[in-house]
Short mmCIF file of C-alpha atoms in Angstrom, two decimals:
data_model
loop_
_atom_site.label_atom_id
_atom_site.label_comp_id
_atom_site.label_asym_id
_atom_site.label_seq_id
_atom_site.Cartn_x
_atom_site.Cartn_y
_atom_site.Cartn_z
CA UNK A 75 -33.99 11.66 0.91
CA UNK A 76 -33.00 7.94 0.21
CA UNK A 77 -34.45 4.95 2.06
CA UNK A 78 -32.69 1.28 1.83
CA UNK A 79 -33.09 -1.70 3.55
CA UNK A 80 -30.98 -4.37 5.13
CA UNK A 81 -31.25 -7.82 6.69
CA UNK A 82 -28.97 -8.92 10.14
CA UNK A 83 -29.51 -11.81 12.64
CA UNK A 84 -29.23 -9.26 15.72
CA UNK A 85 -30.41 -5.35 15.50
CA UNK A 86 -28.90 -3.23 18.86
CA UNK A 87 -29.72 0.10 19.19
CA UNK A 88 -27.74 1.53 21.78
CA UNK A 89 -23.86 1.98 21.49
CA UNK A 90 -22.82 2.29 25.05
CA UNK A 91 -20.72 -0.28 26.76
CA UNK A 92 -23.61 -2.10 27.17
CA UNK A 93 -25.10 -2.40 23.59
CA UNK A 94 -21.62 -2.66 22.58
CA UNK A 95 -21.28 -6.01 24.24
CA UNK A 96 -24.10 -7.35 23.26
CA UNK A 97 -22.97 -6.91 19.68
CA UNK A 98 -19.83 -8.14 19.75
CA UNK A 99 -21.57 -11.54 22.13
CA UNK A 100 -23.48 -11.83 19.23
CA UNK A 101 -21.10 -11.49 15.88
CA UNK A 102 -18.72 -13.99 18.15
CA UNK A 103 -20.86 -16.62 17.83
CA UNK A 104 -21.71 -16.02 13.77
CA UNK A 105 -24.30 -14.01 13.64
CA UNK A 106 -24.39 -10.76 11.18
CA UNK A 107 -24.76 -7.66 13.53
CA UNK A 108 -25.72 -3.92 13.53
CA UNK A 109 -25.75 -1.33 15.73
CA UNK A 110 -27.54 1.89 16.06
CA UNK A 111 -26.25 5.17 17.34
CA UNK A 112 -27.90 8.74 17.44
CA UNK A 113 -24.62 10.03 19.61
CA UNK A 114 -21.22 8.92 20.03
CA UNK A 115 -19.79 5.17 20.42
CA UNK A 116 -19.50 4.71 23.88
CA UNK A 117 -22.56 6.25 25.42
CA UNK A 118 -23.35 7.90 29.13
CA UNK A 119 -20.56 5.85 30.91
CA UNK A 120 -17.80 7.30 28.75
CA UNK A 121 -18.83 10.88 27.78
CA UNK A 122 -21.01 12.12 30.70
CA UNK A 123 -20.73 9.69 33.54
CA UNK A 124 -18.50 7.36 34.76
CA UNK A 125 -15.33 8.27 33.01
CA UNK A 126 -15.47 11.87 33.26
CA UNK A 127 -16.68 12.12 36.93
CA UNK A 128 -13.97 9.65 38.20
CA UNK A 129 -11.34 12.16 36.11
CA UNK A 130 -12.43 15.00 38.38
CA UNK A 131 -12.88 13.11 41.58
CA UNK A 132 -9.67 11.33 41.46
CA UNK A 133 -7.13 14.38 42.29
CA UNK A 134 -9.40 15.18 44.96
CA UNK A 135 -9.56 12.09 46.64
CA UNK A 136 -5.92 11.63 46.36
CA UNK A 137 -5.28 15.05 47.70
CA UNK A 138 -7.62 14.44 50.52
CA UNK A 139 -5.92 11.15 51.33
CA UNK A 140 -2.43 13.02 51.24
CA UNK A 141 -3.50 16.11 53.78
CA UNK A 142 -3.61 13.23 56.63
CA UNK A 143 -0.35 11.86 55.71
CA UNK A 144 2.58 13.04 57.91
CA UNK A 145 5.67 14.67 55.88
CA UNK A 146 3.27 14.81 52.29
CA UNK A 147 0.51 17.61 53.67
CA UNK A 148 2.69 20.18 53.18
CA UNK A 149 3.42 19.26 49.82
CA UNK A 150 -0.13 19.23 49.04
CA UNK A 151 -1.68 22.86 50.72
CA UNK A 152 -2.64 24.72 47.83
CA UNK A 153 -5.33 24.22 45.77
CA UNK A 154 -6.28 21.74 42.91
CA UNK A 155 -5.27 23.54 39.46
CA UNK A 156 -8.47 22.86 37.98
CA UNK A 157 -7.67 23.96 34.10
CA UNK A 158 -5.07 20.72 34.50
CA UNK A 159 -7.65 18.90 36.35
CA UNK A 160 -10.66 20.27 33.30
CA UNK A 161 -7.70 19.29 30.69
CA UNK A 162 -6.84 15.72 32.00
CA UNK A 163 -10.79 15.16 32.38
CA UNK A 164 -11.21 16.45 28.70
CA UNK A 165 -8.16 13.88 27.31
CA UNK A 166 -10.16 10.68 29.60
CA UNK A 167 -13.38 11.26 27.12
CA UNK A 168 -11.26 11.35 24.16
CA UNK A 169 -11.74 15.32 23.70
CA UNK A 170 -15.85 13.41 22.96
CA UNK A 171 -14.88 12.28 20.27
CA UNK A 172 -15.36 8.41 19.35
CA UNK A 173 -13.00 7.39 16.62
CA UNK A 174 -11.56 4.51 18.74
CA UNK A 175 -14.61 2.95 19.09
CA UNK A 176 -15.53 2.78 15.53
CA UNK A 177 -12.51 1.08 15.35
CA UNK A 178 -13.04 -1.45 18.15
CA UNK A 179 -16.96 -2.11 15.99
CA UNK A 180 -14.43 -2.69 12.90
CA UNK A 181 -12.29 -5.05 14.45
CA UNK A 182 -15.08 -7.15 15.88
CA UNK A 183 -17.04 -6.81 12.41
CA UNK A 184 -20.05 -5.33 13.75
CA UNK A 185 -21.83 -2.98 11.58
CA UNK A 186 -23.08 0.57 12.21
CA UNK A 187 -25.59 2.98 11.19
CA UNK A 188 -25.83 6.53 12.79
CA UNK A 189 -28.86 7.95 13.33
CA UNK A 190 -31.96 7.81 15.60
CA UNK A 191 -33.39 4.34 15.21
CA UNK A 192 -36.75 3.12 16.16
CA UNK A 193 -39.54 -0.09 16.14
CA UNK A 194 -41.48 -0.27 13.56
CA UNK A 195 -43.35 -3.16 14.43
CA UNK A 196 -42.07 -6.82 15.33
CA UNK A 197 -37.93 -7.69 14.09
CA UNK A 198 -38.21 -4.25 11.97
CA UNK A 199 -36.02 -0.94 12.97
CA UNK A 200 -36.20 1.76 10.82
CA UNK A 201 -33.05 4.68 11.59
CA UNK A 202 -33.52 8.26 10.66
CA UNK A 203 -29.85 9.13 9.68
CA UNK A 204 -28.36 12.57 10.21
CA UNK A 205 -28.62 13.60 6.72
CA UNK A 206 -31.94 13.02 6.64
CA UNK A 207 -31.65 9.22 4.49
CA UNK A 208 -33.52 6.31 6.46
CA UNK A 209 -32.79 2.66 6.65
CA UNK A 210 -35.12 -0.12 7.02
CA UNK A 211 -33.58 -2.50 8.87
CA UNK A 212 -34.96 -6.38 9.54
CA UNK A 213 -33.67 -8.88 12.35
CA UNK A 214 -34.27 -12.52 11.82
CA UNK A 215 -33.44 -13.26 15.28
CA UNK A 216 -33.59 -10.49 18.18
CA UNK A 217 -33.56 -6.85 18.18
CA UNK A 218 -31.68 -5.56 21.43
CA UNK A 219 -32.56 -2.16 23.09
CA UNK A 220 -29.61 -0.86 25.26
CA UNK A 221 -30.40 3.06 25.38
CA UNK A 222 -30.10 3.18 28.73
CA UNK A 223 -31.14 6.26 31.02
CA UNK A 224 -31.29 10.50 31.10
CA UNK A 225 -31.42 12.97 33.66
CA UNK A 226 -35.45 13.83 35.41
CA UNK A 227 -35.88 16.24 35.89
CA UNK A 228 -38.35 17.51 38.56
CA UNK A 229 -41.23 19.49 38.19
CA UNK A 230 -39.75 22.80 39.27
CA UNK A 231 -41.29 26.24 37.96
CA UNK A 232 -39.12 28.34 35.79
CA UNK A 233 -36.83 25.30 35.15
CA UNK A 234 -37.12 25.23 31.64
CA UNK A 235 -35.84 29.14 31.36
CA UNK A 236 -32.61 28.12 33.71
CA UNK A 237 -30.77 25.67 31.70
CA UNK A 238 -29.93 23.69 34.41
CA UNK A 239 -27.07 21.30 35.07
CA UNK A 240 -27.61 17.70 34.66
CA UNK A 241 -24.80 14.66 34.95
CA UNK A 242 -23.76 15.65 31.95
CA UNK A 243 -23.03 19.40 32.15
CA UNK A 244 -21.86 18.55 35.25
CA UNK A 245 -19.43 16.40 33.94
CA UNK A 246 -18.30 18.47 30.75
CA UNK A 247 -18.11 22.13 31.97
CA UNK A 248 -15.26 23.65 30.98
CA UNK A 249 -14.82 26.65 33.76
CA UNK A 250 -15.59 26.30 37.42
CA UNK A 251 -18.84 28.45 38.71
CA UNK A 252 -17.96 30.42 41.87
CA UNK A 253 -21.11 29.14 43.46
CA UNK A 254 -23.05 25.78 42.34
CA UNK A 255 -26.24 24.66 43.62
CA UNK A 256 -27.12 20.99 43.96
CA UNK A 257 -30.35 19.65 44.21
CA UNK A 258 -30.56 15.99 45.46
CA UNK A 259 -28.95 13.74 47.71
CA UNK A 260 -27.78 10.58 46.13
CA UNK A 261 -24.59 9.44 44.32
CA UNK A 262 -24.46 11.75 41.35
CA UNK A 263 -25.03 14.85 43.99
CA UNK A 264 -22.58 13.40 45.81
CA UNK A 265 -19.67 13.07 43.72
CA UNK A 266 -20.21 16.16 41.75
CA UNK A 267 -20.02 18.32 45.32
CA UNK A 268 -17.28 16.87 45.69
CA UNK A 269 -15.93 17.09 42.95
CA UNK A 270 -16.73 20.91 41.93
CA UNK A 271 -16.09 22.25 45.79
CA UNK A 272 -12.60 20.82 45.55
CA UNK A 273 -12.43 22.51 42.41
CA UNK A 274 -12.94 26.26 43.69
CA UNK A 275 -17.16 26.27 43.63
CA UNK A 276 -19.01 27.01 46.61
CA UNK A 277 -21.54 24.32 46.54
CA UNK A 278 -24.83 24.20 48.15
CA UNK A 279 -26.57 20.63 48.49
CA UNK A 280 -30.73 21.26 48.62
CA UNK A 281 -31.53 17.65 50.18
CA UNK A 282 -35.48 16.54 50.17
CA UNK A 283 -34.70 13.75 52.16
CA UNK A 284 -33.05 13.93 56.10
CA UNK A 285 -29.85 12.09 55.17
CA UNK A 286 -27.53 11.59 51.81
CA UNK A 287 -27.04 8.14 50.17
CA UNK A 288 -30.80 6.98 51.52
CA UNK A 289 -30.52 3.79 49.57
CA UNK A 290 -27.34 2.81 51.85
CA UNK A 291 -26.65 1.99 55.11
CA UNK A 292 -27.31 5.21 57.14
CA UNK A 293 -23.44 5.63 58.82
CA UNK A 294 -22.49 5.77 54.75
CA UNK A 295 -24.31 8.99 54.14
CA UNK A 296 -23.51 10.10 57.71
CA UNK A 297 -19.62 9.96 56.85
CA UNK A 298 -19.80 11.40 53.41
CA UNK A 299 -22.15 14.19 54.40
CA UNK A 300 -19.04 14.90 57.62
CA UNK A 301 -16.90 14.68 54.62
CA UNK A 302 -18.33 17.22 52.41
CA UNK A 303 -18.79 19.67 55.82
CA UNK A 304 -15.49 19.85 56.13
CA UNK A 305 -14.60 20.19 52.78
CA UNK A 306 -16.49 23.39 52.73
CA UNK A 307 -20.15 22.31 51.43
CA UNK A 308 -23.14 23.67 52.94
CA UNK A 309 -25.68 20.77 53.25
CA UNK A 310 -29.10 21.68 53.83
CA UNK A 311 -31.76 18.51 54.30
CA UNK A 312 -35.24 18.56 53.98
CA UNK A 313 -34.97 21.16 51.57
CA UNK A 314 -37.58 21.63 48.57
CA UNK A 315 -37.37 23.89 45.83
CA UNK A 316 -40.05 26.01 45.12
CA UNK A 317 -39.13 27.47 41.47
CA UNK A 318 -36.40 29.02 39.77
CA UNK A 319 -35.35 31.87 37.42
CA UNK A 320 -32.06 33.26 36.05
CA UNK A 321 -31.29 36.87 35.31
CA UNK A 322 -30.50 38.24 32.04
CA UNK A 323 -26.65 38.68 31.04
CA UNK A 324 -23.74 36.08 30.60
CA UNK A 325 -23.33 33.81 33.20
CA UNK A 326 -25.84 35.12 35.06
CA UNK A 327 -27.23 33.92 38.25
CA UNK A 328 -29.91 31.44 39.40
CA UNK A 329 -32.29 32.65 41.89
CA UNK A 330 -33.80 29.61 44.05
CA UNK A 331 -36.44 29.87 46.07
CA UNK A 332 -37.54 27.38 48.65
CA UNK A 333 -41.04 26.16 49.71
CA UNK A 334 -39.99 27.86 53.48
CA UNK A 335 -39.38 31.07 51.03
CA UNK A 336 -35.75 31.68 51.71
CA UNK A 337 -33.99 32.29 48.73
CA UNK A 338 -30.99 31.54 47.29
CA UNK A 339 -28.62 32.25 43.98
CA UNK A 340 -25.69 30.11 41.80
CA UNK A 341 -23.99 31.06 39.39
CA UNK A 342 -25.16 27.07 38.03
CA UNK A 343 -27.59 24.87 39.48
CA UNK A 344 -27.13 21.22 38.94
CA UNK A 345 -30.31 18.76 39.42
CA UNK A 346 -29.42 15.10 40.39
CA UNK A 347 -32.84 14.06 41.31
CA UNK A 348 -32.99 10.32 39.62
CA UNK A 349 -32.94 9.03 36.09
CA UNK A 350 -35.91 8.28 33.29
CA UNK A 351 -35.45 5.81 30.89
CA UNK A 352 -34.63 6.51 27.47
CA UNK A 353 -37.93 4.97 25.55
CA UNK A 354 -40.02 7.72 24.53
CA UNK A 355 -38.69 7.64 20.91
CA UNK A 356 -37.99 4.40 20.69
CA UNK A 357 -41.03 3.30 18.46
CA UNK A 358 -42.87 1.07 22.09
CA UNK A 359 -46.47 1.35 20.62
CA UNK A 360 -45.73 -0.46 17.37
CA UNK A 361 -45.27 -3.60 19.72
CA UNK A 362 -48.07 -3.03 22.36
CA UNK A 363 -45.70 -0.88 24.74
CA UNK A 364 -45.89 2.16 26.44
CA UNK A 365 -43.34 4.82 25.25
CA UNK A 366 -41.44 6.50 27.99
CA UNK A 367 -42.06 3.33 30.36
CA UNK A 368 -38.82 0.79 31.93
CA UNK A 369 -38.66 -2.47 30.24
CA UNK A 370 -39.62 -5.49 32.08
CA UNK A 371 -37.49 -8.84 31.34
CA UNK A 372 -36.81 -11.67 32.36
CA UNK A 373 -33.28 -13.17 33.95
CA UNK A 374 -32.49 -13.89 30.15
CA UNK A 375 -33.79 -9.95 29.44
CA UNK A 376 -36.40 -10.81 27.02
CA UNK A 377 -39.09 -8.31 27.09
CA UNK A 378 -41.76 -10.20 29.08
CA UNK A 379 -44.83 -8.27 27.51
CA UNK A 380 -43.74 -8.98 23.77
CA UNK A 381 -44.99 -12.25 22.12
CA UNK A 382 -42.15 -14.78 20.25
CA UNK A 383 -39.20 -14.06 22.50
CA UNK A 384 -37.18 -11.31 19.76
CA UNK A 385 -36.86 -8.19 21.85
CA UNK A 386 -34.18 -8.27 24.79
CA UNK A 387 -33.51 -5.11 27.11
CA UNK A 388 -30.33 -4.73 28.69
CA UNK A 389 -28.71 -2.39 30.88
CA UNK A 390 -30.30 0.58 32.55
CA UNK A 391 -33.61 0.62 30.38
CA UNK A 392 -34.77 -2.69 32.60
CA UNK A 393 -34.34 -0.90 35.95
CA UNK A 394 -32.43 -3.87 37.32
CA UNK A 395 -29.70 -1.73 38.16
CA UNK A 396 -28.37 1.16 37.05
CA UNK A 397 -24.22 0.86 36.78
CA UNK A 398 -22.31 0.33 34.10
CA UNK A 399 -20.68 -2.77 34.88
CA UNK A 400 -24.28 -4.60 35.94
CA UNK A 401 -25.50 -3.63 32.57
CA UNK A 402 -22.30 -5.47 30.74
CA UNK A 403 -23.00 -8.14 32.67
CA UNK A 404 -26.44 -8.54 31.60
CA UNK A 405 -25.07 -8.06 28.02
CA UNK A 406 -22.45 -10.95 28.09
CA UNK A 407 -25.72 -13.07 29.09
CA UNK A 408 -28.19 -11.35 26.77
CA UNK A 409 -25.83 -12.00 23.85
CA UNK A 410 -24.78 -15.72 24.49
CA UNK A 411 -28.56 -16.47 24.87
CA UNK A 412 -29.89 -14.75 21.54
CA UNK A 413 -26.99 -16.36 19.82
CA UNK A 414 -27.54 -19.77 21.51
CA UNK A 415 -31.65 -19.22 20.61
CA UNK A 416 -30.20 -18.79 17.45
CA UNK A 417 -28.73 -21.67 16.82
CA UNK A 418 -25.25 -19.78 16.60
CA UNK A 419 -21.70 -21.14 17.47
CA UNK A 420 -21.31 -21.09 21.42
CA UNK A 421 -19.38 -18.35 22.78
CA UNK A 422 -18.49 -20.53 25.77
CA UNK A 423 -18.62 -23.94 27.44
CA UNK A 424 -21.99 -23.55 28.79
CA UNK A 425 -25.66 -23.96 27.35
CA UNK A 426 -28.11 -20.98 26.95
CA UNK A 427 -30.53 -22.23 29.63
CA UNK A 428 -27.56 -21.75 31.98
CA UNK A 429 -27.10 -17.71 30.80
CA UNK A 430 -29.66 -16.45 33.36
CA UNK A 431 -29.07 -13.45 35.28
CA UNK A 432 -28.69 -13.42 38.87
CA UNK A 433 -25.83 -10.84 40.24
CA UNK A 434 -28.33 -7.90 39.68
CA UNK A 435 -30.57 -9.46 42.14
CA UNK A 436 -28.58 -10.38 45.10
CA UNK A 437 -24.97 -9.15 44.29
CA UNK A 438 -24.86 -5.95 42.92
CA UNK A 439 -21.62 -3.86 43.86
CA UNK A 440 -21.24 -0.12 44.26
CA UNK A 441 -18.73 2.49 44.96
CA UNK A 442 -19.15 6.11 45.65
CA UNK A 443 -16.05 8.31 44.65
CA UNK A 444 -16.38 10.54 47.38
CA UNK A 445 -14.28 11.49 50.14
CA UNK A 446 -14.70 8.84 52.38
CA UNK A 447 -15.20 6.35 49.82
CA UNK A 448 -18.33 4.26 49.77
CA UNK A 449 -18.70 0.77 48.40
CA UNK A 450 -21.03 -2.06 48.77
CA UNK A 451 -22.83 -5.23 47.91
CA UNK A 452 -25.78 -6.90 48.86
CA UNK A 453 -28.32 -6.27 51.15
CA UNK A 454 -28.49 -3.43 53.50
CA UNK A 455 -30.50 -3.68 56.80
CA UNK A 456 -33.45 -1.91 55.85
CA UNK A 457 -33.46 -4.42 52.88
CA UNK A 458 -33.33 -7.31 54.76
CA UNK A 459 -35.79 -5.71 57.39
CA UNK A 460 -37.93 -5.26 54.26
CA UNK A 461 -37.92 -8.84 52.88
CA UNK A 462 -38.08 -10.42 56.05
CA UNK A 463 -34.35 -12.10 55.91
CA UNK A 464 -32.96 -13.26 59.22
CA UNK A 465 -29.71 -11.18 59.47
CA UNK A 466 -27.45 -10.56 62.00
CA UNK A 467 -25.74 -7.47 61.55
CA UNK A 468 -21.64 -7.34 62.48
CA UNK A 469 -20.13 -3.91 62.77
CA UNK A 470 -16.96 -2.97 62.96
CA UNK A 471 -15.02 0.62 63.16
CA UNK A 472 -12.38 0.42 60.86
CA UNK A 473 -10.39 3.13 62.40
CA UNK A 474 -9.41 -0.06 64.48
CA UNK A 475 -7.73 -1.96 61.15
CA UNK A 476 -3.99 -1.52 61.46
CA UNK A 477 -3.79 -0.80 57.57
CA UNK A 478 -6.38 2.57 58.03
CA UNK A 479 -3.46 3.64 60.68
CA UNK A 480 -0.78 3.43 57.81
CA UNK A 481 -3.54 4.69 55.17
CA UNK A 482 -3.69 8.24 56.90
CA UNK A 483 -4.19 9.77 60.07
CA UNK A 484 -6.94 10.70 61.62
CA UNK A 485 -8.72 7.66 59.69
CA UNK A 486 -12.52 7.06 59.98
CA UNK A 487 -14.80 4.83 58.45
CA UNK A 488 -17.11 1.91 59.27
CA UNK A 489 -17.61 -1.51 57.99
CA UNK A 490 -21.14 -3.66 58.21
CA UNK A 491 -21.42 -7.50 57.43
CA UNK A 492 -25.02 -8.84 57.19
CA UNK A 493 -25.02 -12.71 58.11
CA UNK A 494 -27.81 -14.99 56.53
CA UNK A 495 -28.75 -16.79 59.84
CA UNK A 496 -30.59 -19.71 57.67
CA UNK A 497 -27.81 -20.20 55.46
CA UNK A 498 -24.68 -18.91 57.29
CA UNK A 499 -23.40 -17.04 54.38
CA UNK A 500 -22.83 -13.35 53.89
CA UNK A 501 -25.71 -11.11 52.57
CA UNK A 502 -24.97 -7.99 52.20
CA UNK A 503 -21.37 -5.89 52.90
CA UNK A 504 -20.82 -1.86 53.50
CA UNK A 505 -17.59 -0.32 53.65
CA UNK A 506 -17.27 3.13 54.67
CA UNK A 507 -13.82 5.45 54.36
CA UNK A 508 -11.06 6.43 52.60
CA UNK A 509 -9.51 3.26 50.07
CA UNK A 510 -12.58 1.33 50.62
CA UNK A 511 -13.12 1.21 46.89
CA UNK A 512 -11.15 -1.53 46.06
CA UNK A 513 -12.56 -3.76 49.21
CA UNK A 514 -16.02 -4.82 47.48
CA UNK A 515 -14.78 -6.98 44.62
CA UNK A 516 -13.87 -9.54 47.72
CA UNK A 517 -17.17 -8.68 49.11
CA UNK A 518 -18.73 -9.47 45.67
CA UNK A 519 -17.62 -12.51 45.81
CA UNK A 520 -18.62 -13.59 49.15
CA UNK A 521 -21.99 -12.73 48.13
CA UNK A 522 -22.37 -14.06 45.25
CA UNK A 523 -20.63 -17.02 45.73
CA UNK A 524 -22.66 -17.60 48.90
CA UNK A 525 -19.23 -18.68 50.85
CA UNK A 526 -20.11 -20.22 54.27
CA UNK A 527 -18.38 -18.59 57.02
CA UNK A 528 -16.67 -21.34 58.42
CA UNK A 529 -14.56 -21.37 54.77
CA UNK A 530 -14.26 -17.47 54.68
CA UNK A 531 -12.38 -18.01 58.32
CA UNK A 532 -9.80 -19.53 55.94
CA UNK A 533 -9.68 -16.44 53.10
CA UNK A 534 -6.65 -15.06 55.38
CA UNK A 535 -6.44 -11.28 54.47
CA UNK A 536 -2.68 -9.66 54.21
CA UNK A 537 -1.21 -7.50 56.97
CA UNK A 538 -1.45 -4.37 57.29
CA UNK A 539 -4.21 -3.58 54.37
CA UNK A 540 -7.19 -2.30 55.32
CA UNK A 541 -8.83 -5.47 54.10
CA UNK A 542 -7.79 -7.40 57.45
CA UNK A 543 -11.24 -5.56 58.01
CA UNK A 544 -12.54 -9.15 56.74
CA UNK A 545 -10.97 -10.96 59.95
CA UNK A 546 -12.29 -8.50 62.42
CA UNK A 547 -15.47 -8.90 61.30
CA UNK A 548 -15.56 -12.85 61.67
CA UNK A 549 -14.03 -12.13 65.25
CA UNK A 550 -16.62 -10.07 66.41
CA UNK A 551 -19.59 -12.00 64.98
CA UNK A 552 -17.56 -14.91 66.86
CA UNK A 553 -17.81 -12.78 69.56
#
């Protein structure tokens, strides 16, 4: 076993799109730059979440969208061939492999060292590498944790003797199980019943709650849920599982039994029940932390609770919000403010005091891949309800757009527009049904940008897209 050390301005552990960013922020404006990695470049978002899942969903959405088209259903009757579906998924990741990225690090001149790196007091990292060598590693300006989030799992007897799904089985199988169990209700359960029903499973959703997608307006889940229904999933709410077991034997099933003592079996069960952050390793107690705890920062994501300003969090580990694009966000800032603390060459026109963070407070955009689509930004009612914001809430059916009408037949969806009544600006935006995906990046920016409505009257959307949704909304708040 050898040990060596090193010296960099900036230390990252974390090399998923969001510690990636950080790093290169950083080396752009001079400073020397390392990164740490126990897995591959790339992280969650491109192995195990948001690449892979958006490989499966995407021939199911467009087949759904294509059964309500008149003259292409025909063409489309049969089933998905999910090996080419499996195969196309397993090119998207890259076969998990992460040679390109090593090469992107390379061509950005950011160092990195594999292994499992952790705090060893204040500015020091040390990294256990896989064959068993460690480096001690010293940052003269910031140290940047960006290891984001796992799967938590519940508290569910026999669990440990199942080896159930999580996102990222879910996301990597390579054969489809006749019958799938999913536990959970939100946007991972979601997309994955989706995804696996139209893939041959018969899928089972155990919901706790009374509705799916509780963190959304209620008509999202509502429409979803009527979408998975009729794509064959059996949805079953207020549903708790009791414990678990699997019988002996390859691919053997899961019994599941319920607190009301019904029982159930799958061939897989998959648990999307919330994530954890990924701090328990991470070395917390050597600077007065808690291991396994989120990461408070501020807008600039400094760690609040540690003294002289050198440890940042970005990404999912702060709990600010937990997509892949907020957390790159917060990187471009994070890394333009440790360089600019720095006293590094500016990355941009602007100052460091003006590299705050405010999009993953009031702007945050979503979409669920589902069939309808989901997306959304902003507040939702209950929000507003909840911080006592004057809203007035504008709904409109967007079966009534003349662009749904072209989109397919048989179209359904709804669209909401929250109105700030003090400042008479859009506060929150939720789009419902098929193609809505590509509707909240104009949303986004009416939020964030805080666009009075008398100049979004003049933001003339194109006929016939579904987007004209934006005029009938101002009509009927006009009333």
């Amino acid at each position: 076993m050898n040990e060596a050390s090193r010296t960099y301005d900036v230390i990252v552990i974390g090399a998923g799109p969001v510690g990636e960013n950080v790093a290169e922020r950083a080396r752009a404006a001079g400073l020397s730059t390392v990164i740490v990695e126990r897995e591959l470049l790339g992280g969650e978002c491109s192995f195990w979440a948001c690449d892979p899942s958006k490989a499966l969903l995407r021939p199911v959405v467009a087949r759904a969208d294509a059964r309500r088209i008149p003259g292409l259903r025909q063409a489309v009757a049969g089933p998905l061939n999910a090996a080419e579906v499996l195969a196309h998924r397993d090119k998207m990741v890259s076969y998990w492999k992460d040679e390109d990225q090593v090469d992107w690090l390379d061509s950005v001149s950011v160092d990195l060292i594999r292994g499992h790196g952790r705090l060893q007091g204040p500015r020091a990292v040390a990294v256990q590498t896989p064959d068993g060598d460690t480096v001690h590693l010293t940052a003269r300006h910031a140290v940047a944790l960006s290891t984001g989030t796992s799967a938590a799992l519940p508290p569910i007897p026999g669990l440990d003797t199942v080896q159930p799904w999580t996102n990222r089985e879910a996301t990597s199988a390579d054969r489809v199980p006749d019958r799938l169990a999913v536990v959970g209700g939100g946007v991972v359960a979601v997309e994955m019943a989706t995804a696996w029903q139209a893939l041959g499973s018969q899928v089972t959703m155990l919901v706790l709650e009374d509705g799916l997608l509780e963190r959304m307006e209620p008509f999202a889940g509502e429409l979803v849920a009527d979408g998975l229904r009729e794509a064959g999933v059996d949805i079953r709410f207020g549903t708790q599982v009791a414990s678990v077991a699997r019988d002996s034997g390859p691919h053997s099933e899961v019994r599941i039994t319920l607190t009301d003592g019904e029982e159930l079996a799958a061939e897989e069960i998959l648990l999307a029940t919330g994530r954890a952050p990924r701090t328990a390793d991470l070395g917390l107690e050597t600077v007065g932390l808690t291991p396994g705890d989120w990461l408070t920062v501020d807008d600039t994501f400094q760690v609040t609770a540690v003294a002289d300003g050198w440890l940042y969090a970005v990404g999912d580990v702060n709990r600010r919000a937990l997509m892949t694009h907020q957390g790159k966000y917060q990187a471009r800032i994070a890394g333009a403010v440790i360089a600019a603390r720095a006293g590094g060459e500016p990355v941009d026109d602007a100052p460091w005091g003006a590299h705050v963070a405010t999009a993953d407070h009031v702007a945050v955009p979503q979409v669920v891949f589902t069939h309808p689509e989901v997306a959304s930004v902003g507040l939702t009612t209950r929000e507003a309800e909840r911080t006592g914001r004057r809203v007035k809430v504008v709904d409109y059916d967007l079966a009534h757009v003349a662009g749904a009408h072209l989109y397919a037949e048989g179209y359904r969806g709804q669209a909401r527009m929250l109105i700030d009544l003090d400042n008479n600006t859009v506060a929150g935006v939720t789009f419902a049904g098929p193609g809505v995906g590509e509707l909240v990046h104009s949303a986004t920016i009416a939020v964030a940008g805080e666009v009075p409505l008398e100049r979004l009257w003049h933001a003339v959307p194109a006929f016939p897209t579904i987007g004209e949704v934006w005029l009938r909304l101002l009509e009927t708040h006009r009333g």
